[in-house]
mmCIF file of C-alpha atoms and ligand atoms in Angstrom:
data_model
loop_
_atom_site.group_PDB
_atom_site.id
_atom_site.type_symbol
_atom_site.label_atom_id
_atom_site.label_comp_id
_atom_site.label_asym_id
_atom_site.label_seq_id
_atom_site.Cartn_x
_atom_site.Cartn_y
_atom_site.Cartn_z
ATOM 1 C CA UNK A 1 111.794 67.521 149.412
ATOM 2 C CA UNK A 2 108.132 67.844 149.832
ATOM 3 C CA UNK A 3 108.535 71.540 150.381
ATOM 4 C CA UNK A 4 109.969 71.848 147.087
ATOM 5 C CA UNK A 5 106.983 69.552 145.513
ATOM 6 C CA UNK A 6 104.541 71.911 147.207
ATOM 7 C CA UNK A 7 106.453 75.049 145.751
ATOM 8 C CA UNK A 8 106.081 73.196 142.247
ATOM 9 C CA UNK A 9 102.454 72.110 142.215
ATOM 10 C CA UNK A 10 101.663 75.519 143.311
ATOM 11 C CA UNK A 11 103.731 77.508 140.863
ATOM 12 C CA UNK A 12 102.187 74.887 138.243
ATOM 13 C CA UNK A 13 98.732 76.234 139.601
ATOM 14 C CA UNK A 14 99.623 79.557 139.213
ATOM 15 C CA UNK A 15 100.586 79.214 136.102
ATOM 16 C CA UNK A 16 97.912 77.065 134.995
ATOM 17 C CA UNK A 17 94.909 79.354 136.277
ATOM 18 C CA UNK A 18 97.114 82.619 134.806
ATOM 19 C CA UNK A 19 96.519 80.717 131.547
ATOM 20 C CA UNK A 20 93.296 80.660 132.142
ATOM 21 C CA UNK A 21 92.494 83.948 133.143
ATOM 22 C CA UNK A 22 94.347 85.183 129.678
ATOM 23 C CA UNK A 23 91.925 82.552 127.822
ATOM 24 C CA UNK A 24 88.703 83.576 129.296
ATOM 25 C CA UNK A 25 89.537 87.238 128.545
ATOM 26 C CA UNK A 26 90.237 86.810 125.474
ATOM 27 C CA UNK A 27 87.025 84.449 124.767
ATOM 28 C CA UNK A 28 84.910 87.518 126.173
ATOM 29 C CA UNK A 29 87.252 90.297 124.632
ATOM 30 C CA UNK A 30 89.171 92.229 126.779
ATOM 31 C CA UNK A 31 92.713 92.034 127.679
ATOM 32 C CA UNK A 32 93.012 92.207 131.294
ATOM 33 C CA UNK A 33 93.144 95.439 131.661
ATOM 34 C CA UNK A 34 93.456 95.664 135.804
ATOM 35 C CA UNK A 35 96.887 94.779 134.932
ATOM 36 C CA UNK A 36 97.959 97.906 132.893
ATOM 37 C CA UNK A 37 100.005 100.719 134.098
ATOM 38 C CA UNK A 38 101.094 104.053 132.108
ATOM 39 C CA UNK A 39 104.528 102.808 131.836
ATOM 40 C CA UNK A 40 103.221 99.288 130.280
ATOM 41 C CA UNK A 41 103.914 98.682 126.357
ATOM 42 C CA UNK A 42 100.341 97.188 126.033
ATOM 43 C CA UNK A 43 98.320 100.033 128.273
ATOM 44 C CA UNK A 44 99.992 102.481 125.635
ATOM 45 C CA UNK A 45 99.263 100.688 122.564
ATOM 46 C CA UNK A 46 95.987 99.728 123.975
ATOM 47 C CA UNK A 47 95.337 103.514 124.544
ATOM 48 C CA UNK A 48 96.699 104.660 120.878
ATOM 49 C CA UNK A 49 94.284 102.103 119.445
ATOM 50 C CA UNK A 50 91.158 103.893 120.977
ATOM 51 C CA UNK A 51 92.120 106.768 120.298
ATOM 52 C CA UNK A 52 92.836 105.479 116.760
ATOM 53 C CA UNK A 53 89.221 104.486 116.363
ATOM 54 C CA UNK A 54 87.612 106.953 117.886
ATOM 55 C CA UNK A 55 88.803 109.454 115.403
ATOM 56 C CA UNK A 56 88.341 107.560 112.279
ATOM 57 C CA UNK A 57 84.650 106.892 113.638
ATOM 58 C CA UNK A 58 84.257 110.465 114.621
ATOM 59 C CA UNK A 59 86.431 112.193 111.753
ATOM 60 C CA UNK A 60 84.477 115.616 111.647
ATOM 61 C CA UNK A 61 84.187 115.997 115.750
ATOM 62 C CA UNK A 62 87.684 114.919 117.195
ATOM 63 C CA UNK A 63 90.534 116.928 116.000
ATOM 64 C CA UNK A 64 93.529 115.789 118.020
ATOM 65 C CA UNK A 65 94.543 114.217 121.539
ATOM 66 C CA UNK A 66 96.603 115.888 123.813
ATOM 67 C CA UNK A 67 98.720 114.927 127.179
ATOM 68 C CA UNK A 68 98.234 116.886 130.077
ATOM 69 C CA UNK A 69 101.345 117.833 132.728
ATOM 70 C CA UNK A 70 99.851 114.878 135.049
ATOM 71 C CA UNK A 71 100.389 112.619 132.149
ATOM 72 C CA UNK A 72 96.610 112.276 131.620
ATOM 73 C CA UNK A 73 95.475 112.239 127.657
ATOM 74 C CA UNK A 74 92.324 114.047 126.444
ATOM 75 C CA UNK A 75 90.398 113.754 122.922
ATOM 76 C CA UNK A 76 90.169 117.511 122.013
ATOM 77 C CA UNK A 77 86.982 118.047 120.118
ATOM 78 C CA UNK A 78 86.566 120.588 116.896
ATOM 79 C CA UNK A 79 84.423 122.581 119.833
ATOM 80 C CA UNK A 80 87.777 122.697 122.051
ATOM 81 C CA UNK A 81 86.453 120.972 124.981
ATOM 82 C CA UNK A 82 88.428 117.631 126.098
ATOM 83 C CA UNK A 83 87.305 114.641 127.268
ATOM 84 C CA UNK A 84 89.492 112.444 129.585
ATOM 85 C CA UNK A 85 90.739 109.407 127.772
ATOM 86 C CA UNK A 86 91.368 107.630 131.487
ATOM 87 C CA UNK A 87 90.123 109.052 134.691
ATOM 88 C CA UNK A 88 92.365 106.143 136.393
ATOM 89 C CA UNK A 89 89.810 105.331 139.181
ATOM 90 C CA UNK A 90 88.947 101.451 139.513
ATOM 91 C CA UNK A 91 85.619 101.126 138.830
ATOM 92 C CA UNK A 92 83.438 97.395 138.838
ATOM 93 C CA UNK A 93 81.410 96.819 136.019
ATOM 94 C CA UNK A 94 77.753 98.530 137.102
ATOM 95 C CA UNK A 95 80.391 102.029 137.775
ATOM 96 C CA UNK A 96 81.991 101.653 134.669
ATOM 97 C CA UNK A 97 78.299 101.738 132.478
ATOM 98 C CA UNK A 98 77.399 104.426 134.927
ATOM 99 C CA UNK A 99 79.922 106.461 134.834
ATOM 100 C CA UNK A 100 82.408 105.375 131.737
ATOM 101 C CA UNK A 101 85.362 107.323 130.616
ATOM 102 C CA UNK A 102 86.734 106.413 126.638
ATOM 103 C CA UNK A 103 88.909 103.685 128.107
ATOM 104 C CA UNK A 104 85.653 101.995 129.761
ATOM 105 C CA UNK A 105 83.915 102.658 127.152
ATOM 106 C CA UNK A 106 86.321 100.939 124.145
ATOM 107 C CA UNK A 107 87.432 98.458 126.946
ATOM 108 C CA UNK A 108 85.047 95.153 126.663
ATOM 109 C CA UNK A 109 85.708 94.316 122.628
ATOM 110 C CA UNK A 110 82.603 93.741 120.905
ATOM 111 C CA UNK A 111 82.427 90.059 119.291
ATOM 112 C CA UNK A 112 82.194 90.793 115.700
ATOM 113 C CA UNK A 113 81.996 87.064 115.302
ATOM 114 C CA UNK A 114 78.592 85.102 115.340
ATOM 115 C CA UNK A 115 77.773 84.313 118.632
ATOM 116 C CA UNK A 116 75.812 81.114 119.818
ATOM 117 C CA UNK A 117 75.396 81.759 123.242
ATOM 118 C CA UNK A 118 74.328 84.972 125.259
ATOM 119 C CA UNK A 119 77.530 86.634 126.636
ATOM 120 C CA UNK A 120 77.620 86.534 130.259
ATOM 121 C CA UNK A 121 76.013 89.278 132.225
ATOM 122 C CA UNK A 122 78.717 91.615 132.949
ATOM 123 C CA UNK A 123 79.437 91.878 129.493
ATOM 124 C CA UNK A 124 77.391 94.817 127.623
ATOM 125 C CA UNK A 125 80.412 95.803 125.219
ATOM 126 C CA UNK A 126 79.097 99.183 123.984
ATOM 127 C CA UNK A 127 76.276 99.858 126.962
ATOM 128 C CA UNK A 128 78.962 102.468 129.109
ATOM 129 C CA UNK A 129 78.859 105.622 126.588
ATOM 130 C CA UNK A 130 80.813 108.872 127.657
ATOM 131 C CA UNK A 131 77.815 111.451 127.215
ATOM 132 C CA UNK A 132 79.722 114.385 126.608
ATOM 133 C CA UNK A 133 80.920 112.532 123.261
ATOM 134 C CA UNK A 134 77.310 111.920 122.371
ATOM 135 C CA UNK A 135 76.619 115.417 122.785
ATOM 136 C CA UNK A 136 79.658 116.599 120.977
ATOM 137 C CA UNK A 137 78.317 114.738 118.475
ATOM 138 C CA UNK A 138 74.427 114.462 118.321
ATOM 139 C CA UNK A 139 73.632 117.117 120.448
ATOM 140 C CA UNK A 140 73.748 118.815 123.366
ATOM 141 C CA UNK A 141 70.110 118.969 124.659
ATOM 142 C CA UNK A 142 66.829 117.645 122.693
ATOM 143 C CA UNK A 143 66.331 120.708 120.703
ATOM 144 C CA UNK A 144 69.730 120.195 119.492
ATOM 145 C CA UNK A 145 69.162 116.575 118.269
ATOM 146 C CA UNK A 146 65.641 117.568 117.405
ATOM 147 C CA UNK A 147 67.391 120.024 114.402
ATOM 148 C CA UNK A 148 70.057 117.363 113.632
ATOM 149 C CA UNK A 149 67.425 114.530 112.336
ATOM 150 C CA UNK A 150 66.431 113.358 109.340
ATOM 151 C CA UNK A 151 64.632 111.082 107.493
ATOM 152 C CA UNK A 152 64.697 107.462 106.273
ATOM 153 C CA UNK A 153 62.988 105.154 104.800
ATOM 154 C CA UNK A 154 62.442 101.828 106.123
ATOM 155 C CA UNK A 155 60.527 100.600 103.546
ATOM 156 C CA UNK A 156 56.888 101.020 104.894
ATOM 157 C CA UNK A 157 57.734 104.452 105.853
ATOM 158 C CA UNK A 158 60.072 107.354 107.171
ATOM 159 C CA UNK A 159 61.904 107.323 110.671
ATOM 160 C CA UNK A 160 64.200 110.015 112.409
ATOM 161 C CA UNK A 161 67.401 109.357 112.721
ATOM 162 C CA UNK A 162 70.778 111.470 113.510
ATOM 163 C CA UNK A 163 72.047 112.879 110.462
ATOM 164 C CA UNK A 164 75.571 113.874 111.969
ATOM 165 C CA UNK A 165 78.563 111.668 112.075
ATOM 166 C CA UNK A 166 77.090 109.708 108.948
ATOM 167 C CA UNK A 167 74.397 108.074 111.657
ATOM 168 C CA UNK A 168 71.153 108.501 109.390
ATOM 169 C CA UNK A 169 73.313 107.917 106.027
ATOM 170 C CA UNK A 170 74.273 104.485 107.971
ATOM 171 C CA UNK A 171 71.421 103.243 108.416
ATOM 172 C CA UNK A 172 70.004 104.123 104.906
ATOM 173 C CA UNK A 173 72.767 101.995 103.624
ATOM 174 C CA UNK A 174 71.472 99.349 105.731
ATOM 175 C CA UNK A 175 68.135 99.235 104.740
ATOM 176 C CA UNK A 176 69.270 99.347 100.967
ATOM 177 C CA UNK A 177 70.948 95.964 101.561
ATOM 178 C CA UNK A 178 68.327 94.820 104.169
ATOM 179 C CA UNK A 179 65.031 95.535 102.213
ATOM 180 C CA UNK A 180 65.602 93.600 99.511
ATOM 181 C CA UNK A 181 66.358 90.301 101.597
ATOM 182 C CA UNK A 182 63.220 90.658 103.520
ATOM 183 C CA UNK A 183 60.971 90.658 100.345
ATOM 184 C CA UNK A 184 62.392 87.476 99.438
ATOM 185 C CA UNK A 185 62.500 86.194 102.964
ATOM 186 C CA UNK A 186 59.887 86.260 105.296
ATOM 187 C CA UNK A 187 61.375 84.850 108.242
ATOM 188 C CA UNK A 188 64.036 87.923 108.109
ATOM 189 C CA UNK A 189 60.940 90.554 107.059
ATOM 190 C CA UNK A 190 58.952 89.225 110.454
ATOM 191 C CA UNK A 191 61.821 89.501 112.810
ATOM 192 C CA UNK A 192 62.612 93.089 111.164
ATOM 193 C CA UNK A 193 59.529 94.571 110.505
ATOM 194 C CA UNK A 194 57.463 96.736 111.688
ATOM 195 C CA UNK A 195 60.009 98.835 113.682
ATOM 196 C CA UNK A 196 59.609 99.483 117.203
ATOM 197 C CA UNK A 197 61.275 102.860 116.610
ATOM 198 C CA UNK A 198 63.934 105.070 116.661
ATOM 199 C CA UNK A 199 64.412 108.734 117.263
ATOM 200 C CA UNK A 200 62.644 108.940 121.379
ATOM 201 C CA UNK A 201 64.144 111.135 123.740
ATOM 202 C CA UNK A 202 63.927 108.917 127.220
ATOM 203 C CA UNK A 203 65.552 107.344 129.780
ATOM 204 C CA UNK A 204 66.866 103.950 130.193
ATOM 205 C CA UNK A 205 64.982 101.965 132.394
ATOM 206 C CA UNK A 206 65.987 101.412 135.911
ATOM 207 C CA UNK A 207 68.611 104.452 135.704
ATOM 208 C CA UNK A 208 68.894 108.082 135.242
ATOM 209 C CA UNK A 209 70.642 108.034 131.845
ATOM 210 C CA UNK A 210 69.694 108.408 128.534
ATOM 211 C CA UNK A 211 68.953 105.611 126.121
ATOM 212 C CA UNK A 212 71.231 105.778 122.905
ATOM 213 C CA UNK A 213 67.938 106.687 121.476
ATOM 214 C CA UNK A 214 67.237 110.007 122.797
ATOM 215 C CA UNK A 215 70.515 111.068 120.219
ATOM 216 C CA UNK A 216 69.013 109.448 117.758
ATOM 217 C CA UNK A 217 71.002 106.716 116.807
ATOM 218 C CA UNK A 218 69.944 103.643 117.461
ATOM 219 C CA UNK A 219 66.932 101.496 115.860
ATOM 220 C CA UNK A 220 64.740 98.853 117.414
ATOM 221 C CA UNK A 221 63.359 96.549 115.221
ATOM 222 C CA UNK A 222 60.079 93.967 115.368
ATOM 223 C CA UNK A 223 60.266 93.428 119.208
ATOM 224 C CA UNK A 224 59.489 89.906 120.396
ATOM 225 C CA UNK A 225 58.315 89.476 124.493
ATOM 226 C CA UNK A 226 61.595 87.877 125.420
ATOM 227 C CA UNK A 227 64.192 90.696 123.661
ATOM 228 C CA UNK A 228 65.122 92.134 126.571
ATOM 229 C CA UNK A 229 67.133 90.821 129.894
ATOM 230 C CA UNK A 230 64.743 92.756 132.264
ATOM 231 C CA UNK A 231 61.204 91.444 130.547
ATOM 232 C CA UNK A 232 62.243 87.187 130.608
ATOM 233 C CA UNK A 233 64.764 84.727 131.664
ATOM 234 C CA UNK A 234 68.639 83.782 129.949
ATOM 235 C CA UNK A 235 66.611 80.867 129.040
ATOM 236 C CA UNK A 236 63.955 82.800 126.910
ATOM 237 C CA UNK A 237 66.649 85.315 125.747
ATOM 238 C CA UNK A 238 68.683 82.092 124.738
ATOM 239 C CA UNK A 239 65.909 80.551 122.462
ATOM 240 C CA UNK A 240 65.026 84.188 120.990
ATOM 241 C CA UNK A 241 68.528 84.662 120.012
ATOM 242 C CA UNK A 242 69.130 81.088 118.583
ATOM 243 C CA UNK A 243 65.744 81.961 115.725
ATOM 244 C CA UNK A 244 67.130 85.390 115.200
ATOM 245 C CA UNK A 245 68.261 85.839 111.617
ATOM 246 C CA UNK A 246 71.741 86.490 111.665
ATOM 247 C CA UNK A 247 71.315 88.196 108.219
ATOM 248 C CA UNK A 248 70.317 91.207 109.780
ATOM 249 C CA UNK A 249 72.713 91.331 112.263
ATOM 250 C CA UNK A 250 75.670 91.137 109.578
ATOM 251 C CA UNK A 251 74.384 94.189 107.238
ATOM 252 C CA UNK A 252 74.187 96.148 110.581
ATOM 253 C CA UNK A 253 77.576 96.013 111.508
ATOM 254 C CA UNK A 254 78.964 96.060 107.796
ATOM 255 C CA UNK A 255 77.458 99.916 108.307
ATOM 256 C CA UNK A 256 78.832 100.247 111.799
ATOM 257 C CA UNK A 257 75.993 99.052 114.197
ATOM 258 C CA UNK A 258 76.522 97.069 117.364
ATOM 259 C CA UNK A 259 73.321 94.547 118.455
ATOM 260 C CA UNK A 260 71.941 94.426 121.445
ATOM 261 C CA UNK A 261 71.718 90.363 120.871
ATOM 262 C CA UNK A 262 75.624 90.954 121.980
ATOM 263 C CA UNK A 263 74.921 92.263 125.715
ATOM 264 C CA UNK A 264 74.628 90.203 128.030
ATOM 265 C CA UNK A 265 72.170 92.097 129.400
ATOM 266 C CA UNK A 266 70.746 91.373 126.530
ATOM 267 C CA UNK A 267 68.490 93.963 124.347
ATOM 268 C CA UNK A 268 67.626 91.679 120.753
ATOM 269 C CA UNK A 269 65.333 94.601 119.051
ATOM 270 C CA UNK A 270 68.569 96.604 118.985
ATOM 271 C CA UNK A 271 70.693 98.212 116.650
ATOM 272 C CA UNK A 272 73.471 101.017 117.846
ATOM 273 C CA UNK A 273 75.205 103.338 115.518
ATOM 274 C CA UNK A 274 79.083 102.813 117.082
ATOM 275 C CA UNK A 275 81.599 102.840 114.475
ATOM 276 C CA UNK A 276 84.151 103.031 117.255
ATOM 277 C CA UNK A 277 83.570 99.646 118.533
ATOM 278 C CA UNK A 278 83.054 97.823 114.511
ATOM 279 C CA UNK A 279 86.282 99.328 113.776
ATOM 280 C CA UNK A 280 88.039 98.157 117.340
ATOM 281 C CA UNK A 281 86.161 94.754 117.089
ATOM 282 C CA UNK A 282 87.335 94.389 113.198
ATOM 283 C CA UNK A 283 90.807 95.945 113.392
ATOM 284 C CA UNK A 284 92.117 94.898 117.283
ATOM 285 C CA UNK A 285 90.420 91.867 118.584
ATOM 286 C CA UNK A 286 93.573 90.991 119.654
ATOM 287 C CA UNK A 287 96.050 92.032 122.408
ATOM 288 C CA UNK A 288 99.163 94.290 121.174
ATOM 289 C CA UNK A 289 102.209 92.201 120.698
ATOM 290 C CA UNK A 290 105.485 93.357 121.247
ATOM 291 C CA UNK A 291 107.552 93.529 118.137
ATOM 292 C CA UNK A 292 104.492 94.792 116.463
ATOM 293 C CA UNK A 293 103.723 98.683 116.244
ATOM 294 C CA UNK A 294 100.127 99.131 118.142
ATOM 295 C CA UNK A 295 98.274 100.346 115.076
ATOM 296 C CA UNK A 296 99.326 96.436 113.512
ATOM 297 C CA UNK A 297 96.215 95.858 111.872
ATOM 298 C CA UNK A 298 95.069 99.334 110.172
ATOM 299 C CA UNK A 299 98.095 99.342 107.945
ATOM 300 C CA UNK A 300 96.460 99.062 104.840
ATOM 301 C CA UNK A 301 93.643 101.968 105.934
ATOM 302 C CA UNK A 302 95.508 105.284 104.130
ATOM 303 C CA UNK A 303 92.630 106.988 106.266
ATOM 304 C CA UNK A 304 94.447 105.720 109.590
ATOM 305 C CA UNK A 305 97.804 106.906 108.458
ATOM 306 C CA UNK A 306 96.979 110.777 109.451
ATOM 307 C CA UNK A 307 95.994 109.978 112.865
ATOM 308 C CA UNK A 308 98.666 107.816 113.747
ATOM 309 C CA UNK A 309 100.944 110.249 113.048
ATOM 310 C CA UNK A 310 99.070 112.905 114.772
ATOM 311 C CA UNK A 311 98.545 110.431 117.760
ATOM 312 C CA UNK A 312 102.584 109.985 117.993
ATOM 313 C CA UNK A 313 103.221 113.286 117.204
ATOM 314 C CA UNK A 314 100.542 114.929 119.953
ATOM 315 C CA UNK A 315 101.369 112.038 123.026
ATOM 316 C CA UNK A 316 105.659 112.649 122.399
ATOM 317 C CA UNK A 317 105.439 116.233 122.869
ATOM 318 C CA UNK A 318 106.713 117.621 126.281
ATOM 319 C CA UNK A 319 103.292 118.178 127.805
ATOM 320 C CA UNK A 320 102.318 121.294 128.465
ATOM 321 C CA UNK A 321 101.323 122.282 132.549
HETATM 322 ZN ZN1 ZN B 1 66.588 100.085 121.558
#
C-alpha cells in the first residue's frame, strides 16, 4: 500500500516538474532541445524550420541544403562551400556562443514580444553566430567588408554599414520610420542619438571573436553607463531597460534587427541585422505539433513556398557518400 502511494506521489512529481521544465522553456524560447534525436518528428521539423529561415533571410547567399552519407545536413552556399547545419556535439551554453553551429545558433528563440524583465543570463538569443556565414555573407577578411559598405544617413550624418544581404538598405528603412519620431519626441531622440557607431572592425571584449560589428551590421545607438552586462549590475541594467523607449526597439525588428536589451548578457546600445532570428521569432515561436506540417506558420509567405519544396526535395534524396 504505501509502496504504491510512494510510486504515485513520485510519478505525480515527475510529471509535475516535466510540466515545468516544458513551461520554463517555452517562457525563455527554446524547446528542449537536449531531448531531440534525428529520428524525432520535432528535431526534423525543428531543423527544416532553420533552414527555412535562413534562406529566406539569406536569399542571394544560400542556394540549397544537402544530406551527407552520415546523415549530417549542410547549407550549400552560392560559393559552394557548406556549412554544417548540426555538428551533434553537446555543448553548455559559454561552448555553444563560442563555438555555434546553425542549430546553436537559431536554437534560443528570440522574444519578439516586449519584454519587462532582463532575460536570464544564459540567454543571449542571437550572441552564438557561425562565422563562416558572416563571411559568406559580409566578407571574408576586412578588406572584403571594407569594399562591401555603404552609406547612411542617420539624420545628423552618414555611417557605414554592410550593403550585402539588404543590411545597409535595412537600416535606412529604419531610420526613415525612426527619424521622424525622434523630432517629435525627445525622450526617443536622447536615447537614440548621437550614435555610438557602427561599421568597427574589433573584437568582442573578453574573447577572441569578432563583434557583429567588424561585418558591419550592427548599430549602437546613444550609449548610457549601465548598457552593458560587463560595465554595471542586473539591477542598473534593469532600471536602464525599464526607461528605454520601446519605440525604437519595434521599428528595428519590423526591418529585421535583434536588440541587445534581449540578452541577458545584456548589451542596450544594440541593434543586430538578423533576419534569421525576426523571421524564426515571428513565424515559429512555438514548438512543431504533430498533425501540423513543420513550415505551419509561413503558409501564406509565396516566398517560403520555393524553399520548402527545395528543403523536402534536397533532405528525401538518397544521400550521396
Ligand atoms: Zn554594439
Amino acid at each position: 500500500m504505501k509502496i504504491k502511494r510512494i510510486v504515485l506521489l513520485l510519478g505525480i512529481a515527475v510529471l509535475v516538474l516535466g510540466g515545468g521544465i516544458r513551461a520554463w522553456n517555452l517562457i525563455i524560447g527554446t524547446y528542449g532541445q537536449a531531448v531531440f534525436s534525428d529520428q524525432d518528428p520535432v528535431y526534423q521539423a525543428v531543423m527544416k524550420r532553420d533552414l527555412l529561415c535562413l534562406m529566406l533571410a539569406y536569399p542571394g547567399y544560400i542556394k540549397n541544403v544537402e544530406k551527407s552519407a552520415d546523415g549530417k545536413v549542410s547549407v550549400i552556399m552560392q560559393s559552394g562551400k557548406k556549412i554544417l547545419y548540426d555538428d551533434k556535439k553537446e555543448k553548455n551554453s559559454w561552448q555553444k556562443s563560442g563555438n555555434p553551429d546553425l542549430q546553436d545558433m537559431m536554437d534560443q528563440i528570440y522574444p519578439i514580444a516586449d519584454i519587462k524583465e532582463l532575460l536570464p543570463n544564459n540567454f543571449n538569443p542571437g550572441c552564438a553566430r557561425v562565422y563562416p556565414l558572416l563571411n559568406e555573407v559580409y566578407g571574408k577578411n576586412k578588406g572584403q567588408i571594407l569594399s562591401n559598405l555603404a552609406k547612411v544617413s542617420i539624420g545628423y550624418k552618414f555611417v557605414e554599414f554592410n550593403s550585402n544581404n539588404r543590411a545597409s538598405e535595412a537600416l535606412r528603412s529604419v531610420m526613415k520610420e525612426l527619424l521622424p519620431l525622434a523630432r517629435q519626441n525627445y525622450k526617443i531622440y536622447n536615447a537614440a542619438f548621437p550614435s555610438s557607431g557602427t561599421f568597427n572592425y574589433r573584437i568582442i571584449g573578453g574573447t577572441n571573436r569578432l563583434s557583429s560589428h567588424a561585418y558591419g551590421i550592427s548599430i549602437d545607438l546613444h550609449d548610457n553607463k549601465y548598457d552593458y552586462w560587463r560595465w554595471s549590475t542586473r539591477e542598473q541594467g534593469q532600471k536602464r531597460l525599464n526607461a528605454y523607449p520601446r519605440e525604437i526597439v519595434r521599428i528595428f525588428e519590423k526591418y529585421g534587427f535583434i536588440w541587445g536589451g534581449k540578452w541577458g548578457n545584456f548589451d542596450i546600445m544594440h541593434f543586430e541585422y538578423r533576419p534569421e532570428l525576426i523571421l524564426k521569432a515571428r513565424c515559429f515561436s512555438k514548438e512543431p505539433v504533430s498533425g501540423l506540417p513543420w513550415y505551419d506558420g509561413l503558409q501564406d509567405n509565396k516566398e517560403a513556398w520555393k524553399y520548402i519544396w527545395l528543403i523536402e526535395e534536397s533532405l528525401s534524396k538518397t544521400p550521396v557518400s
